[in-house]
Short mmCIF file of C-alpha atoms and ligand atoms in Angstrom, two decimals:
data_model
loop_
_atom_site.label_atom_id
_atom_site.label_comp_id
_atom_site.label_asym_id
_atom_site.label_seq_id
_atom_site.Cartn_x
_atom_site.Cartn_y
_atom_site.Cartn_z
CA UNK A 5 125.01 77.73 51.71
CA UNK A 6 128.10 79.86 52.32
CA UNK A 7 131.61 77.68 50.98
CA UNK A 8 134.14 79.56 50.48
CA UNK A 9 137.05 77.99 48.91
CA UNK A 10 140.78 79.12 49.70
CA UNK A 11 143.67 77.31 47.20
CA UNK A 12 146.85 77.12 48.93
CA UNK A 13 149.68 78.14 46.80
CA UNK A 14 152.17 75.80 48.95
CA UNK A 15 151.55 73.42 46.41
CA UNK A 16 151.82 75.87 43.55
CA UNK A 17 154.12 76.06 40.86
CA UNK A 18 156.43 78.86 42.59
CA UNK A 19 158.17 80.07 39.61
CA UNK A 20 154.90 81.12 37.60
CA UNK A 21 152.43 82.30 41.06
CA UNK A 22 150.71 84.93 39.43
CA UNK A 23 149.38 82.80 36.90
CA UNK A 24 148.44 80.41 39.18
CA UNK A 25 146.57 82.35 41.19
CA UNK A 26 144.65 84.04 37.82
CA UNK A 27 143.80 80.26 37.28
CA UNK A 28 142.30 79.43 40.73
CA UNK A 29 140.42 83.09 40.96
CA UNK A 30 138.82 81.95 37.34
CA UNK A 31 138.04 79.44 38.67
CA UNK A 32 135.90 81.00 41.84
CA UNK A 33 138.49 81.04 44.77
CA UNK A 34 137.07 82.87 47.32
CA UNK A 35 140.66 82.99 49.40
CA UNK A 36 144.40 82.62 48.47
CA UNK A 37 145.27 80.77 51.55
CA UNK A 38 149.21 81.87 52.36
CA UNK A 39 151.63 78.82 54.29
CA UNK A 40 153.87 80.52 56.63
CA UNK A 41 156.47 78.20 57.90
CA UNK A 42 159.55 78.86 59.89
CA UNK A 43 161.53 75.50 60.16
CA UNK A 44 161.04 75.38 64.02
CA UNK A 45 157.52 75.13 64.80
CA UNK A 46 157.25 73.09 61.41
CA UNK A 47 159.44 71.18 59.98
CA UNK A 48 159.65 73.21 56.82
CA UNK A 49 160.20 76.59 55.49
CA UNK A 50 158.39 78.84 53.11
CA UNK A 51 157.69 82.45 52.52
CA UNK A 52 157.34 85.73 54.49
CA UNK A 53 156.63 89.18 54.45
CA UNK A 54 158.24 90.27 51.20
CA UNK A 55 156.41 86.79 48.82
CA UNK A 56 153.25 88.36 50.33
CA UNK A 57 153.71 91.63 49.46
CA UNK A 58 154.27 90.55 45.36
CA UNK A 59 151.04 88.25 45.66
CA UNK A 60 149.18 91.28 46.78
CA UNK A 61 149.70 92.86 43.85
CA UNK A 62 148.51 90.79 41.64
CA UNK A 63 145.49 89.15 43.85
CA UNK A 64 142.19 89.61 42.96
CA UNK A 65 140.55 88.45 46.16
CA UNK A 66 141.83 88.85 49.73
CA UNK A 67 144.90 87.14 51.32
CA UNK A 68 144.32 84.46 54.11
CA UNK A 69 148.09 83.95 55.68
CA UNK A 70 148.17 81.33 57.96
CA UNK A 71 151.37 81.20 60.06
CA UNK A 72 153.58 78.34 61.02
CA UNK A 73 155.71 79.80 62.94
CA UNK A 74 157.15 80.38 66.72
CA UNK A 75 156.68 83.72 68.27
CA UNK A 76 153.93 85.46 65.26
CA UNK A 77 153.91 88.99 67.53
CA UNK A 78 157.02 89.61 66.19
CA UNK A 79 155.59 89.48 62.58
CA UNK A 80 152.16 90.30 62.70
CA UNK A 81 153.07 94.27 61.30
CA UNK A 82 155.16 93.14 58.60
CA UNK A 83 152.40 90.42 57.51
CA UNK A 84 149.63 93.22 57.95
CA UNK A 85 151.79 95.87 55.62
CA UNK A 86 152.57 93.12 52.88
CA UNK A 87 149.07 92.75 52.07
CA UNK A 88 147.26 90.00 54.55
CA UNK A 89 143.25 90.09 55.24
CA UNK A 90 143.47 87.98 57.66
CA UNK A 91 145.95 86.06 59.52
CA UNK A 92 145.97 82.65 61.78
CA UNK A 93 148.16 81.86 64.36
CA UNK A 94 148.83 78.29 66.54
CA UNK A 95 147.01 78.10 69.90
CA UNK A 96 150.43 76.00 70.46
CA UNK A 97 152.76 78.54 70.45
CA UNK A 98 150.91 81.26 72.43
CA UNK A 99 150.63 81.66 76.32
CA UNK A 100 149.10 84.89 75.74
CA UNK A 101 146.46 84.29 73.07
CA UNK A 102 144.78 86.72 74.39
CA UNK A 103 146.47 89.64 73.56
CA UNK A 104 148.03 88.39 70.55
CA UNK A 105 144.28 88.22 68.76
CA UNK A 106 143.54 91.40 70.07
CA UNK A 107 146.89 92.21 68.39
CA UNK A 108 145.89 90.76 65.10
CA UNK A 109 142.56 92.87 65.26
CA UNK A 110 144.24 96.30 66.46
CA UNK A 111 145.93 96.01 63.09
CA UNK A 112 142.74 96.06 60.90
CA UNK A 113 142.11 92.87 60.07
CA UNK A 114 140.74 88.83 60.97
CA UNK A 115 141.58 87.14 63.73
CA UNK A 116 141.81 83.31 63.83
CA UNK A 117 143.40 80.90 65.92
CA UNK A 118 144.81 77.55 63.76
CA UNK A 119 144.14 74.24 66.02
CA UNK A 120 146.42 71.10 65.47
CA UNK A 121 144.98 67.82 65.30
CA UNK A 122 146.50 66.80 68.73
CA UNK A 123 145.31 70.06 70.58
CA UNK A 124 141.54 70.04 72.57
CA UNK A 125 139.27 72.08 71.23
CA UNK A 126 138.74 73.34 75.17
CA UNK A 127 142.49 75.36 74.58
CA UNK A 128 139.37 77.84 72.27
CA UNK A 129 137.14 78.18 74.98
CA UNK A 130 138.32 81.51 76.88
CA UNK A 131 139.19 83.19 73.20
CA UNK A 132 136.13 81.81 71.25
CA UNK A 133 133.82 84.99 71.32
CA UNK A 134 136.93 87.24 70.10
CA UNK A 135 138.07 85.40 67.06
CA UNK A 136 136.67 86.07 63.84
CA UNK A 137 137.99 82.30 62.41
CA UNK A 138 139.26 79.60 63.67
CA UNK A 139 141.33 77.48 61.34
CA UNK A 140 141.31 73.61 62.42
CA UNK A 141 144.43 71.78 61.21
CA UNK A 142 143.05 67.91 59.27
CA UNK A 143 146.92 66.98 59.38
CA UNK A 144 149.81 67.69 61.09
CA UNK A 145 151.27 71.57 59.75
CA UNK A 146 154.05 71.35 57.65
CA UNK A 147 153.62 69.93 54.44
CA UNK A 148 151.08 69.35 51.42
CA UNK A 149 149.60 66.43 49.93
CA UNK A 150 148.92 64.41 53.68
CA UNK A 151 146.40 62.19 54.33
CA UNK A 152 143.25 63.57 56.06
CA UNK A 153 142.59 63.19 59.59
CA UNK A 154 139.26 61.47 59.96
CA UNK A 155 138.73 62.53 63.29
CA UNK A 156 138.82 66.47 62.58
CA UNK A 157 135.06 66.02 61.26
CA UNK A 158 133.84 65.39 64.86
CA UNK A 159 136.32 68.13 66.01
CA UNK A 160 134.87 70.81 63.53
CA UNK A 161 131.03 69.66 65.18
CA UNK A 162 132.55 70.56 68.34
CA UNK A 163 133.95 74.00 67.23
CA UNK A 164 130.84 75.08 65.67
CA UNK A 165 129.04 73.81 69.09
CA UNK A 166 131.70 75.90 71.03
CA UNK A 167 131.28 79.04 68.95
CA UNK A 168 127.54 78.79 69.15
CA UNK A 169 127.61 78.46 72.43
CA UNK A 170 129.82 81.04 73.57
CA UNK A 171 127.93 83.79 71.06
CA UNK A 172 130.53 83.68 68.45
CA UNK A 173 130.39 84.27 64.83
CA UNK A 174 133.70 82.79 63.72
CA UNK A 175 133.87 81.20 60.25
CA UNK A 176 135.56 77.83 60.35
CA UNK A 177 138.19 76.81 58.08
CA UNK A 178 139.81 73.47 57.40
CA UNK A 179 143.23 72.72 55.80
CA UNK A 180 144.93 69.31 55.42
CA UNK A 181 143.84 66.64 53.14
CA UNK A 182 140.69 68.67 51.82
CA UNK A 183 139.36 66.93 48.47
CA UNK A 184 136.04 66.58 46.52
CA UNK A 185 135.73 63.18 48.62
CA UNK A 186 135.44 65.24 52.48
CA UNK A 187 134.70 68.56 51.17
CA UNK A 188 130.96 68.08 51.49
CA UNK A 189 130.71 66.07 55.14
CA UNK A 190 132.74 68.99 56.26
CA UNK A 191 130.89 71.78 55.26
CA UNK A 192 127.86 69.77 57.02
CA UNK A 193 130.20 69.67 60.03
CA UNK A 194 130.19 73.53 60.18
CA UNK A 195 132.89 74.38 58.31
CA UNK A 196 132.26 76.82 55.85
CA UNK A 197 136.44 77.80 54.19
CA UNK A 198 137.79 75.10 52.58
CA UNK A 199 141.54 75.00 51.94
CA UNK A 200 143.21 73.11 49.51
CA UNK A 201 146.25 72.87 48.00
CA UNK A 202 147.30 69.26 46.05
CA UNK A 203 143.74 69.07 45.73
CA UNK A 204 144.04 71.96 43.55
CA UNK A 205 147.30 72.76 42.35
CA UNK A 206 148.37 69.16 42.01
CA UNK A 207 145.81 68.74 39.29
CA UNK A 208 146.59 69.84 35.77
CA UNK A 209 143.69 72.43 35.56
CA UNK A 210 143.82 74.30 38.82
CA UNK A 211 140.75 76.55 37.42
CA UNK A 212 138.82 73.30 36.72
CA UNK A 213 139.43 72.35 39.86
CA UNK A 214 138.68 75.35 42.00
CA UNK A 215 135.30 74.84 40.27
CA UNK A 216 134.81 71.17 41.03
CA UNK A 217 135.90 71.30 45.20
CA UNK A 218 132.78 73.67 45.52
CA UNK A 219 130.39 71.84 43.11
CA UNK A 220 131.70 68.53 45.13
CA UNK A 221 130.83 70.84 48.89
CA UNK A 222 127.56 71.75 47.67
CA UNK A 223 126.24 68.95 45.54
CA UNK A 224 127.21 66.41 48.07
CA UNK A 225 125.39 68.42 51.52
CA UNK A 226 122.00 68.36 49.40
CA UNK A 227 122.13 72.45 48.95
C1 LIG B 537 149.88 72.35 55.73
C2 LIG B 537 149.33 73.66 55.26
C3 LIG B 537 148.24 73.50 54.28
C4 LIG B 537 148.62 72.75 53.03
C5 LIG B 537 147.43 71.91 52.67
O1 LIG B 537 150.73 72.55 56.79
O2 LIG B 537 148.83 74.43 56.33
O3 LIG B 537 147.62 74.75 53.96
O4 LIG B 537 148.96 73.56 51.94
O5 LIG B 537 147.79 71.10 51.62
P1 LIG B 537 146.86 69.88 51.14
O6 LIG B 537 145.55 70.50 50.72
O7 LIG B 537 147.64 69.31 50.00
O8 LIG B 537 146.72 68.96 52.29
ZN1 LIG B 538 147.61 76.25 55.78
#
C-alpha cells in the first residue's frame, strides 16, 4: 500500500528546524509538508521564499509547500527557486486555475490544487486530469492542532471517484486533524499523503512518531 507521510513543520519547534526535520526523516517521512500563510486568505502568517530556501538545504527528502495565500502566481518562481517539489494552491482564490496549474507545471514541478472543507469537490472537475495532487483541507487553513472534519472522509471517496473517472492519476493528500485514530479510514478513503503536524511535532519524540502515524495507516486498513 503506498502512505506516504508528510510532517508539517508549522507545529515545529522553529528555533531548532533542522533538527527537527533530521528527527521526522529518521523517522520515515516521506514529505516535509511547508505552511504558507499570508494573513489575508488565512488568518495567520508564516514563512516564504527565503525559510524555504534554508530547509532545502538541509532536507533529505523533497519539499511539499502548500500555500495559504491570495494571488500564488505572483510567488510561484520564488517558491520554485527556494527549493519546492511540489506546490498546492486554493481552488478559492483562483478564477483561472487553469493556467495557474499549468503555471506550477511549466516550472518543473507538482501540481495540486488544496480544497477547503466548505468548497464542492465539483470546483475539481474541469482541472482533475491536469493535477498531479490534490490536497483536501480536514479543517479550516490556518492553524495547527484543530479538530478533524469528519465529513472530509466521504469527500476524499469522492475525489478518488472524480480522479478515476476523469483518467487522472493525482495522489491525494489530507491535512488537518490527521492522527493514528483517522490515519487508517483515510488511506482506505483514497488518500494516500498524510500530513501531520501536532500529531507529530506536538509529541515529545517526533521520530517515534513519524514511525507510529504509518504503522497506525497500515496496520489499521488490514495491509
Ligand atoms: C493548517 C495547515 C496544516 C497544519 C496541520 O492550515 O495547512 O498543514 O499544519 O496541522 P495539524 O496536523 O496539527 O492539524
Ligand atoms: Zn498544510
Amino acid at each position: 500500500m503506498n502512505v506516504r507521510i508528510a510532517p508539517s513543520i508549522l507545529s515545529a519547534d522553529f528555533a531548532k528546524l533542522g533538527a527537527e526535520i533530521a528527527a521526522v526523516e529518521r523517522g520515515g517521512a516521506d514529505l516535509i509538508h511547508v505552511d504558507v500563510m499570508d494573513g489575508h486568505f488565512v488568518p495567520n502568517l508564516t514563512i516564504g521564499p527565503a525559510v524555504v530556501r534554508s530547509i532545502k538545504k538541509v532536507a533529505k527528502v523533497p519539499l511539499d509547500v502548500h500555500l495559504m495565500i491570495e494571488e500564488p502566481d505572483r510567488y510561484l518562481d520564488a517558491f520554485v527557486e527556494a527549493g519546492a517539489s511540489m506546490i498546492s494552491v486554493h481552488v478559492e482564490v483562483l478564477p483561472h486555475l487553469h493556467r495557474t496549474i499549468q503555471a506550477i507545471k511549466a516550472l518543473g514541478v507538482k501540481a495540486s490544487v488544496a480544497i477547503n472543507p466548505s468548497t464542492p469537490v465539483v470546483a475539481l472537475e474541469e482541472v482533475a486530469a491536469d493535477l498531479d495532487n490534490v490536497l483536501v483541507m480536514s479543517v479550516n487553513p490556518g492553524f495547527g492542532g484543530q479538530t478533524f472534519i469528519p465529513r472530509s472522509e466521504s469527500k476524499i471517496r469522492a475525489i478518488h471517484a472524480l480522479l478515476a473517472r476523469e483518467g487522472s492519476r493525482a495522489s491525494i493528500e489530507v491535512d488537518g486533524g490527521v492522527d493514528r485514530s483517522n490515519a487508517a479510514r483515510l488511506i482506505e478513503a483514497g488518500a494516500t499523503i498524510l500530513v501531520a503536524g501536532s500529531a507529530i511535532f506536538g509529541t515529545p519524540d517526533p521520530e517515534h512518531a513519524t514511525q507510529e502515524l504509518r504503522a497506525a495507516a497500515l496496520a489499521k486498513a488490514g495491509v
